[in-house]
CSV table of C-alpha atoms in Angstrom, one decimal:
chain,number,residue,atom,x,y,z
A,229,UNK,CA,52.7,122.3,97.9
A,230,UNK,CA,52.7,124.7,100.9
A,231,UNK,CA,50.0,124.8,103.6
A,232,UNK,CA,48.9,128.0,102.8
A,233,UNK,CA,48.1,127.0,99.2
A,234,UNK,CA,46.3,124.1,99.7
A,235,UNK,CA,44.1,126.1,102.2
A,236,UNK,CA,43.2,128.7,99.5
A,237,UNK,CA,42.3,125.6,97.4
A,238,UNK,CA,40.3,123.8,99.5
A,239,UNK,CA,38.1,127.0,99.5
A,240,UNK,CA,37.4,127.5,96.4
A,241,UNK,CA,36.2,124.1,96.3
A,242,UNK,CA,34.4,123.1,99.4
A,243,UNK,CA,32.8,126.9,100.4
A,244,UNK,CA,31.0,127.7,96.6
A,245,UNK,CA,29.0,124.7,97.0
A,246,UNK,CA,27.9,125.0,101.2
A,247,UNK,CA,26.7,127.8,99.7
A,248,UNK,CA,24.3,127.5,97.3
A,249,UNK,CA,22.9,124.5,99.8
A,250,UNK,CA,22.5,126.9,102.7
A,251,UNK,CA,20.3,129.0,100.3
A,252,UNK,CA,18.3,126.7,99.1
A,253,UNK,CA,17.5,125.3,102.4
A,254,UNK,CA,15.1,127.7,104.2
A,255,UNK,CA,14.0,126.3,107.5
A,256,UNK,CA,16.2,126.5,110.3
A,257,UNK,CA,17.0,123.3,111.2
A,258,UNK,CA,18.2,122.0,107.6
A,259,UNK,CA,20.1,125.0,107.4
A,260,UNK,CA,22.1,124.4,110.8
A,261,UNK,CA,22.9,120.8,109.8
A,262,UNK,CA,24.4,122.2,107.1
A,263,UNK,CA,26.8,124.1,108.9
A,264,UNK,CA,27.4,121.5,111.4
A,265,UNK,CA,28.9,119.4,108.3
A,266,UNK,CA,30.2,122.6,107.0
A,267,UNK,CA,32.1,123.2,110.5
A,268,UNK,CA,33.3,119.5,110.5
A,269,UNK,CA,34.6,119.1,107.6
A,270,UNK,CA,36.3,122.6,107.6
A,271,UNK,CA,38.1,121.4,110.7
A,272,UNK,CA,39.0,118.0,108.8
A,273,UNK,CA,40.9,120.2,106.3
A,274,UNK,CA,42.5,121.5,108.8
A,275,UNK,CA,43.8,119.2,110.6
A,276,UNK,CA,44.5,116.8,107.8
A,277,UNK,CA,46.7,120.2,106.4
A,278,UNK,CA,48.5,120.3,109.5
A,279,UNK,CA,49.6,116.6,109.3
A,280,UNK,CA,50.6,116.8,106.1
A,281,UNK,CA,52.5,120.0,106.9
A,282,UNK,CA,54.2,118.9,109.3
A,283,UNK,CA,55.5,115.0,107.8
A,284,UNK,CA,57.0,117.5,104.8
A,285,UNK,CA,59.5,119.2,107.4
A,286,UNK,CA,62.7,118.5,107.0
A,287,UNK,CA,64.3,116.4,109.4
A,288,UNK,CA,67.5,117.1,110.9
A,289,UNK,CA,70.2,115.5,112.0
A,290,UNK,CA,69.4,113.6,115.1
A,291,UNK,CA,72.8,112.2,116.1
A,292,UNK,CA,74.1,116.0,116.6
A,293,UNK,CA,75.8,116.0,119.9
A,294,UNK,CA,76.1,112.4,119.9
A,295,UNK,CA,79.4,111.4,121.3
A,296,UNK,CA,80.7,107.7,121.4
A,297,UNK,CA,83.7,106.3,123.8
A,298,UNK,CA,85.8,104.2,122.5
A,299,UNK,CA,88.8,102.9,124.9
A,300,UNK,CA,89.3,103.2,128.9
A,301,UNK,CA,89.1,105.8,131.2
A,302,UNK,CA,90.2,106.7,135.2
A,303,UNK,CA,89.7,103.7,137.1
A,304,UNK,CA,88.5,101.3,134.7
A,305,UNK,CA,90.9,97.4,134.8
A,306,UNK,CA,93.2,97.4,131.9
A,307,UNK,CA,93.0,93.5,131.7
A,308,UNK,CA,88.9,93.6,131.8
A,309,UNK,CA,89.4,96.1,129.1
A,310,UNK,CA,91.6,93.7,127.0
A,311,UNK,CA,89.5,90.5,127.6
A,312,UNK,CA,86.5,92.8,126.1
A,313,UNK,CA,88.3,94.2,123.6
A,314,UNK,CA,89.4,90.1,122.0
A,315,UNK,CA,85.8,89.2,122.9
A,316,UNK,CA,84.4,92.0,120.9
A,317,UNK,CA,86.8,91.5,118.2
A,318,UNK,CA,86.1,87.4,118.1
A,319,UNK,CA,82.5,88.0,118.3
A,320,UNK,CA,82.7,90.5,115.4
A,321,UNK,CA,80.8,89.1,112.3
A,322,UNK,CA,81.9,89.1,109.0
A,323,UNK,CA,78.8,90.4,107.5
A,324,UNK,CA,78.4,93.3,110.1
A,325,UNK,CA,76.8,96.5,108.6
A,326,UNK,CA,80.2,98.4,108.4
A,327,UNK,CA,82.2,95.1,107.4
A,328,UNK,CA,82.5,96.2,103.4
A,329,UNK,CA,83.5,99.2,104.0
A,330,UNK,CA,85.6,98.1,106.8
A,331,UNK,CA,85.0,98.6,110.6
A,332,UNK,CA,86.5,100.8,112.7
A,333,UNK,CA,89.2,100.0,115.4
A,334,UNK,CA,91.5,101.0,118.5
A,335,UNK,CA,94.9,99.2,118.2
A,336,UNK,CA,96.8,99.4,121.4
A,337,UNK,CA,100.8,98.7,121.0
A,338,UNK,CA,102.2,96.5,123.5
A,339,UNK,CA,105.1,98.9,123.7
A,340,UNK,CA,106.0,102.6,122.1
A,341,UNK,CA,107.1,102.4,119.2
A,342,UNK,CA,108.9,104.3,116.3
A,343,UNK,CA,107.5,105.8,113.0
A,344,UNK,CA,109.0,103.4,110.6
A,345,UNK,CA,108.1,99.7,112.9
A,346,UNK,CA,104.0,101.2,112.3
A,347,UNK,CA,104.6,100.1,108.6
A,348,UNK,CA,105.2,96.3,109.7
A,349,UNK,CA,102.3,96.4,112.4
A,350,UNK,CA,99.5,98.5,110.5
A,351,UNK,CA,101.4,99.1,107.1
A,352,UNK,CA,98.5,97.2,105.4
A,353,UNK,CA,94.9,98.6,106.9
A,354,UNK,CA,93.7,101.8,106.7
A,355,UNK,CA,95.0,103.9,109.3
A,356,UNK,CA,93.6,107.3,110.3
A,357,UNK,CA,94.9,108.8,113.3
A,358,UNK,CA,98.2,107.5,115.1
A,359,UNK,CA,98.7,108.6,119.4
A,360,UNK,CA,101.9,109.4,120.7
A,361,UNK,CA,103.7,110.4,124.0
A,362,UNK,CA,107.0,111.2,125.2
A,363,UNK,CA,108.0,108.7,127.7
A,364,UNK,CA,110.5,110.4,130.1
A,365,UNK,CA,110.7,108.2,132.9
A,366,UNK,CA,108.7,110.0,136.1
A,367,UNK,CA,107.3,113.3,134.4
A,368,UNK,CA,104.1,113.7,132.9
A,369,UNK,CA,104.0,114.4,129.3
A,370,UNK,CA,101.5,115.5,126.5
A,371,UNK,CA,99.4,113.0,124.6
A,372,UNK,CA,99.3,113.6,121.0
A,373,UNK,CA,97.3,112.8,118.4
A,374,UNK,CA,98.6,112.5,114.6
A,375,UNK,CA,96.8,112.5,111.4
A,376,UNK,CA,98.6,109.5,109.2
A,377,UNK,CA,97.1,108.4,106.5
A,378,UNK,CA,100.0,107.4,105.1
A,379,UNK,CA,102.3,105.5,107.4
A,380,UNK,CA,104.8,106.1,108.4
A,381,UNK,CA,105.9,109.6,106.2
A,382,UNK,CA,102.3,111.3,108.0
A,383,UNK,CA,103.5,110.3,111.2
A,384,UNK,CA,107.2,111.7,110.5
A,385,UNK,CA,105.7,115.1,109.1
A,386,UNK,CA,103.2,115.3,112.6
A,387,UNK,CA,106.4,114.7,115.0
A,388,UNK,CA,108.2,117.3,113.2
A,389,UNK,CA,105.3,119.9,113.9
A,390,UNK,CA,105.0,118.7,117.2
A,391,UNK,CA,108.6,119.3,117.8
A,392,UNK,CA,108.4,123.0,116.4
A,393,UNK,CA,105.4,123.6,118.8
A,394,UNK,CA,107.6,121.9,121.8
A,395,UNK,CA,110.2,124.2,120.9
A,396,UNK,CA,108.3,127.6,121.0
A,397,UNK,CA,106.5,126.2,124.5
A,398,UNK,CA,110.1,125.7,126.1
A,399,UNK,CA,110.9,129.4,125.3
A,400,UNK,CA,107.7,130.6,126.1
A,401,UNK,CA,108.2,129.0,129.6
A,402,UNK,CA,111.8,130.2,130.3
A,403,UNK,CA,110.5,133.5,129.4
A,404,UNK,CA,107.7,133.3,131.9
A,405,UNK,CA,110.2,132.2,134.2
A,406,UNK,CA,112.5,134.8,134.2
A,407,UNK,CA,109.8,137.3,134.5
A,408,UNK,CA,108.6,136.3,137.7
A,409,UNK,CA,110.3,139.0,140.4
A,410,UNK,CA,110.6,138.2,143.9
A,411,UNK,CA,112.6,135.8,146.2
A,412,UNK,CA,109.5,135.0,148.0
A,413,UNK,CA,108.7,130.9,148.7
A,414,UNK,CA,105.4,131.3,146.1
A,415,UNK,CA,108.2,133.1,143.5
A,416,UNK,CA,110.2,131.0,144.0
A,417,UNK,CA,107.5,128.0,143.6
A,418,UNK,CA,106.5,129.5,140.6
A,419,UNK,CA,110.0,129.8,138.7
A,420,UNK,CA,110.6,126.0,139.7
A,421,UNK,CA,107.1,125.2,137.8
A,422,UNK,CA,107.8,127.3,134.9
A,423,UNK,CA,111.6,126.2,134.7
A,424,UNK,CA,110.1,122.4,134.7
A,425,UNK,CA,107.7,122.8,132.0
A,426,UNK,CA,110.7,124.2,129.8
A,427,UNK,CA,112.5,121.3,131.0
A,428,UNK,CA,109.9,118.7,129.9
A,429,UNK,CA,109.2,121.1,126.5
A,430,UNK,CA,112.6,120.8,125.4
A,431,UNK,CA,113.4,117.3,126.1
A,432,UNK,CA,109.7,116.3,124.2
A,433,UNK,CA,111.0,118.8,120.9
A,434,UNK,CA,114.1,116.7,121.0
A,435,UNK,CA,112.5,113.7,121.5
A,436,UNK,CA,110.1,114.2,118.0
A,437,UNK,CA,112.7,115.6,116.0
A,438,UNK,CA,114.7,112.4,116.3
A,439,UNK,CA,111.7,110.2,115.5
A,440,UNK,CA,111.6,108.6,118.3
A,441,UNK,CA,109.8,105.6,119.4
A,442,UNK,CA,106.7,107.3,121.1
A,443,UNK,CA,104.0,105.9,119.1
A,444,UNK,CA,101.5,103.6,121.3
A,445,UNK,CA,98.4,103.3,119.7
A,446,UNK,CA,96.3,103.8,116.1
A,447,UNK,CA,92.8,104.2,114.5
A,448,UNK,CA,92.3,102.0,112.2
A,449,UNK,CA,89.7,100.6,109.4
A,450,UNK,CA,89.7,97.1,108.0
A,451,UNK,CA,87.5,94.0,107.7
A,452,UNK,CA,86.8,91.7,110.8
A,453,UNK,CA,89.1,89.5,108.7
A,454,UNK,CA,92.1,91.8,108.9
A,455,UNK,CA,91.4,92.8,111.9
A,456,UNK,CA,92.1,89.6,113.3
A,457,UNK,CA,95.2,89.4,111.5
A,458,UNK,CA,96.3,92.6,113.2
A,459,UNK,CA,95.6,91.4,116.4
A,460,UNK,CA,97.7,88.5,116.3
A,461,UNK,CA,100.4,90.8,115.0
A,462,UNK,CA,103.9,91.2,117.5
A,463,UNK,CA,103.7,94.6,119.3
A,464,UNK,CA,100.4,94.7,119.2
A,465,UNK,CA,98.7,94.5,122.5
A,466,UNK,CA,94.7,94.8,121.9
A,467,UNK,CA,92.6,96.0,118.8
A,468,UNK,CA,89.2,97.0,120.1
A,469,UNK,CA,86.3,97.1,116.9
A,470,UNK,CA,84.2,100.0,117.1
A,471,UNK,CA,81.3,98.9,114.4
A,472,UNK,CA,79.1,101.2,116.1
A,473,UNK,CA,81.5,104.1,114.8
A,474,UNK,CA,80.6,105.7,111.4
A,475,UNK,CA,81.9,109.3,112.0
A,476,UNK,CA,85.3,110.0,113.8
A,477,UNK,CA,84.9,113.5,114.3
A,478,UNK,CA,82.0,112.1,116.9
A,479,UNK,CA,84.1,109.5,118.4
A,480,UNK,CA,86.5,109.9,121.7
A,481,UNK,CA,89.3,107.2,121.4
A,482,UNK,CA,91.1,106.6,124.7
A,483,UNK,CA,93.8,103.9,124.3
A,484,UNK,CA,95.5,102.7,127.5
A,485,UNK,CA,99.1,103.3,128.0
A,486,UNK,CA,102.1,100.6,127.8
A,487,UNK,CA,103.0,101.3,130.9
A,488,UNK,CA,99.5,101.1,132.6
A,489,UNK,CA,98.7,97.3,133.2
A,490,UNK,CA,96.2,96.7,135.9
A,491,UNK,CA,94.3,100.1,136.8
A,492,UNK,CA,94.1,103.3,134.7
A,493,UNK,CA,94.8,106.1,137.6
A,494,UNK,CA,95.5,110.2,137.4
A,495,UNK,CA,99.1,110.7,137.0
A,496,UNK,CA,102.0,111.3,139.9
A,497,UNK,CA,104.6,113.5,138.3
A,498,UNK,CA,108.3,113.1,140.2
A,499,UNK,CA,109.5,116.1,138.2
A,500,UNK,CA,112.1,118.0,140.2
A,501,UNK,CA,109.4,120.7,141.8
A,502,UNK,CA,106.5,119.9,144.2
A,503,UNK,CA,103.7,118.7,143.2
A,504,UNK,CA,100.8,120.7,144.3
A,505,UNK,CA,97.3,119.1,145.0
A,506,UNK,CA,94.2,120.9,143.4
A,507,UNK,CA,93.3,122.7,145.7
A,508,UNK,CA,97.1,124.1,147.0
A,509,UNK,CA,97.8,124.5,143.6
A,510,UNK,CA,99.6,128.4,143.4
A,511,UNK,CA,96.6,130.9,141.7
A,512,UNK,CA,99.5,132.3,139.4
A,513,UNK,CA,99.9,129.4,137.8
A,514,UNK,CA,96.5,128.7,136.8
A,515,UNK,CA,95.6,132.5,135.8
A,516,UNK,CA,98.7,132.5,133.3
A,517,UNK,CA,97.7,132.7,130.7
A,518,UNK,CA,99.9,130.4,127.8
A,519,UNK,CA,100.1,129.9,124.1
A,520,UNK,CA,99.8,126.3,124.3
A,521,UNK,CA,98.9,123.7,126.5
A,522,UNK,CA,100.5,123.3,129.2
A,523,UNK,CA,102.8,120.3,130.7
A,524,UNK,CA,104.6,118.9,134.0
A,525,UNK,CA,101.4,119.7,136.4
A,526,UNK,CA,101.0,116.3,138.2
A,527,UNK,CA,97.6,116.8,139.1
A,528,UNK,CA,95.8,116.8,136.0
A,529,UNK,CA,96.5,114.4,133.2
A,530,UNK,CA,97.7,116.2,129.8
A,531,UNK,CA,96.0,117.0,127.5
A,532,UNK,CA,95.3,115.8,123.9
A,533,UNK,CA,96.4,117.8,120.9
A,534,UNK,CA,95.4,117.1,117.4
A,535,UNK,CA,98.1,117.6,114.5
A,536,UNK,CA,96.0,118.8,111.4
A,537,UNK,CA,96.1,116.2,108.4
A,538,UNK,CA,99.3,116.8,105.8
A,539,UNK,CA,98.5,117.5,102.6
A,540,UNK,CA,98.6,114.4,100.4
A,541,UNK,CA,102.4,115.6,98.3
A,542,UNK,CA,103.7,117.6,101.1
A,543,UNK,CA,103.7,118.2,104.5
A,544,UNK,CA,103.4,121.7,105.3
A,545,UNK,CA,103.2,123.0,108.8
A,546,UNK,CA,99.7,124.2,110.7
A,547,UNK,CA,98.7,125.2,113.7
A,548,UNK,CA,97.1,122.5,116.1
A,549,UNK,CA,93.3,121.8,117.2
A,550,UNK,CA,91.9,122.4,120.4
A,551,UNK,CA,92.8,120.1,123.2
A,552,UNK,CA,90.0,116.9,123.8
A,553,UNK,CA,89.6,114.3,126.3
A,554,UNK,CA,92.9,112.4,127.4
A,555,UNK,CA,94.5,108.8,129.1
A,556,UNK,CA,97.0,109.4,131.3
A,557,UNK,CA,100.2,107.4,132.6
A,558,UNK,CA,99.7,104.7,135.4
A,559,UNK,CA,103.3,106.6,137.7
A,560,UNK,CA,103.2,104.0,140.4
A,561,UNK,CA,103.6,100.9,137.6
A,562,UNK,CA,107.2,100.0,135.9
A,563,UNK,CA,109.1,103.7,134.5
A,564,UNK,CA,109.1,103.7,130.5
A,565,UNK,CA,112.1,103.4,128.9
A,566,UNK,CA,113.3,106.9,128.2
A,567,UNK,CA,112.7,108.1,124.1
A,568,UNK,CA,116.0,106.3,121.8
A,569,UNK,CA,118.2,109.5,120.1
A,570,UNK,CA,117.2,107.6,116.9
A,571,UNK,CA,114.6,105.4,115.4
């Protein structure tokens, strides 16, 4: 019943009556007791209306802007994290509120690996979402985040867009490159950028059209029981629970790198041009404006780009999601093995 109705009500009911009182009552005094109640009680209405209209709203969603972390970020100890991650994962109950359903996880991979090895490490829990990365020794390359449900045919179909995407970046930046007149030293700066973000482009295309092993961590959602299992798994380095995750598309997942063992720290790209710092950084190279992401800049980690979910029969091409947050290669720890022609 709305407010407004119940006012009209309460009206008809309570004012007929404080009436007829009021004029039977003819001295003064008995008559302004009357209202007193009258006023009292009026107000009662009120208020009580008021309450009740209020406790009927709706109420929304309060996590709305919620996000939750899940992972490591710039200068947090990759050992503490691992130590946490088994100690969370020990400590996990088996009759935790998300345990029938399963519970949510981040599975770091000792190592990069190929599509068709993820069927042996995760091939029976449900996987979601799959992270990959070129590793070209000494050059800074995008992080990428596939959709694969199905493992490891998703993860095949995601590399192949990937690579398309790579592709059309590589042209796009020899095109910029060639477009830049001048023989100036910032031209010349500037065609040396753009020449070693086609460089890094091509070589990443070539790299996901093979297959290749560049795979390095995974969502996951199982019991604690499986979970366990996973963890004890060869090639697996961590598997951090996450029972505290119910929605994904509120949840940042940050796994650390194989190649970063003690400190996660910004990037150093040894790419063939010179790295500006932040603040020498040339303005034409910020202002540009690109298609896609952009890659080989050593002084900001790359970014994070999400392959849209095949359909379940078949894989179809789509254009990519907006960059999110990103981990980013520990440079001054052991060079990863370059990307294998095959997997």
């Amino acid at each position: 019943m709305r407010a407004g109705n119940l006012l009209r009500q309460l009206d008809q009911r309570l004012l007929p009556p404080l009436t007829r009182v009021v004029a039977r009552l003819g001295d003064r005094s008995a008559r302004s007791g009357v209202l007193s109640w009258a006023a009292v009680l009026s107000a009662a209405a009120v208020l009580g209306t008021a309450v009740w209209a209020v406790d009927d709203t709706p109420v929304g969603d309060r996590t709305v802007g919620e996000v939750t972390r899940v992972g490591v970020a710039d200068g947090d100890s990759v050992p503490g994290y691992l130590r946490s991650a088994a100690a969370d994962l020990a400590a996990l109950p088996a009759s935790a509120p998300a345990a029938e359903d399963g519970t949510y996880a981040l599975v770091t991979l000792d190592a990069y690996l190929p599509p068709q090895r993820l069927a042996t490490v995760l091939g029976d829990v449900g996987v979601s979402t799959v992270f990959g990365r070129v590793p070209l020794p000494g050059r800074q390359t995008e992080i990428v985040k596939i959709p694969a449900l199905r493992v490891p045919d998703d993860v095949v179909a995601g590399m192949e867009q990937v690579a398309v995407r790579k592709e059309t970046e590589a042209a796009d930046y020899r095109a910029r490159a060639a477009a830049v007149d001048g023989d100036g030293v910032g031209e010349r700066e500037l065609r040396e950028q753009y020449a070693s973000g086609a460089e890094v482009a091509a070589a990443e295309a070539a790299a996901y059209r093979t297959g290749c092993a560049c795979v390095y961590a995974a969502v996951v959602r199982a019991t604690p029981v499986a979970l366990r299992d996973v963890a004890a798994r060869p090639d697996v380095r961590a598997v951090d629970p996450a029972p505290e995750v119910y929605r994904l598309d509120r949840t940042v997942f940050t796994p650390p790198l194989p190649e970063q063992r003690d400190v996660v720290r910004p990037p150093v790209d040894t790419g063939p041009s010179p790295a500006p710092t932040r603040s020498e950084r040339p303005a034409p190279v910020i202002s540009a404006p690109a298609p896609s992401p952009p890659v080989g800049e050593s002084s900001e980690p790359a970014p994070v780009v999400t392959i849209p979910s095949p359909e379940p029969s078949k894989p179809e091409p789509t254009e990519s999601a907006p960059p999110s947050v990103t981990t980013s290669p520990d440079a001054t720890l052991a060079e990863p093995s370059p990307p294998s022609p095959s997997s």
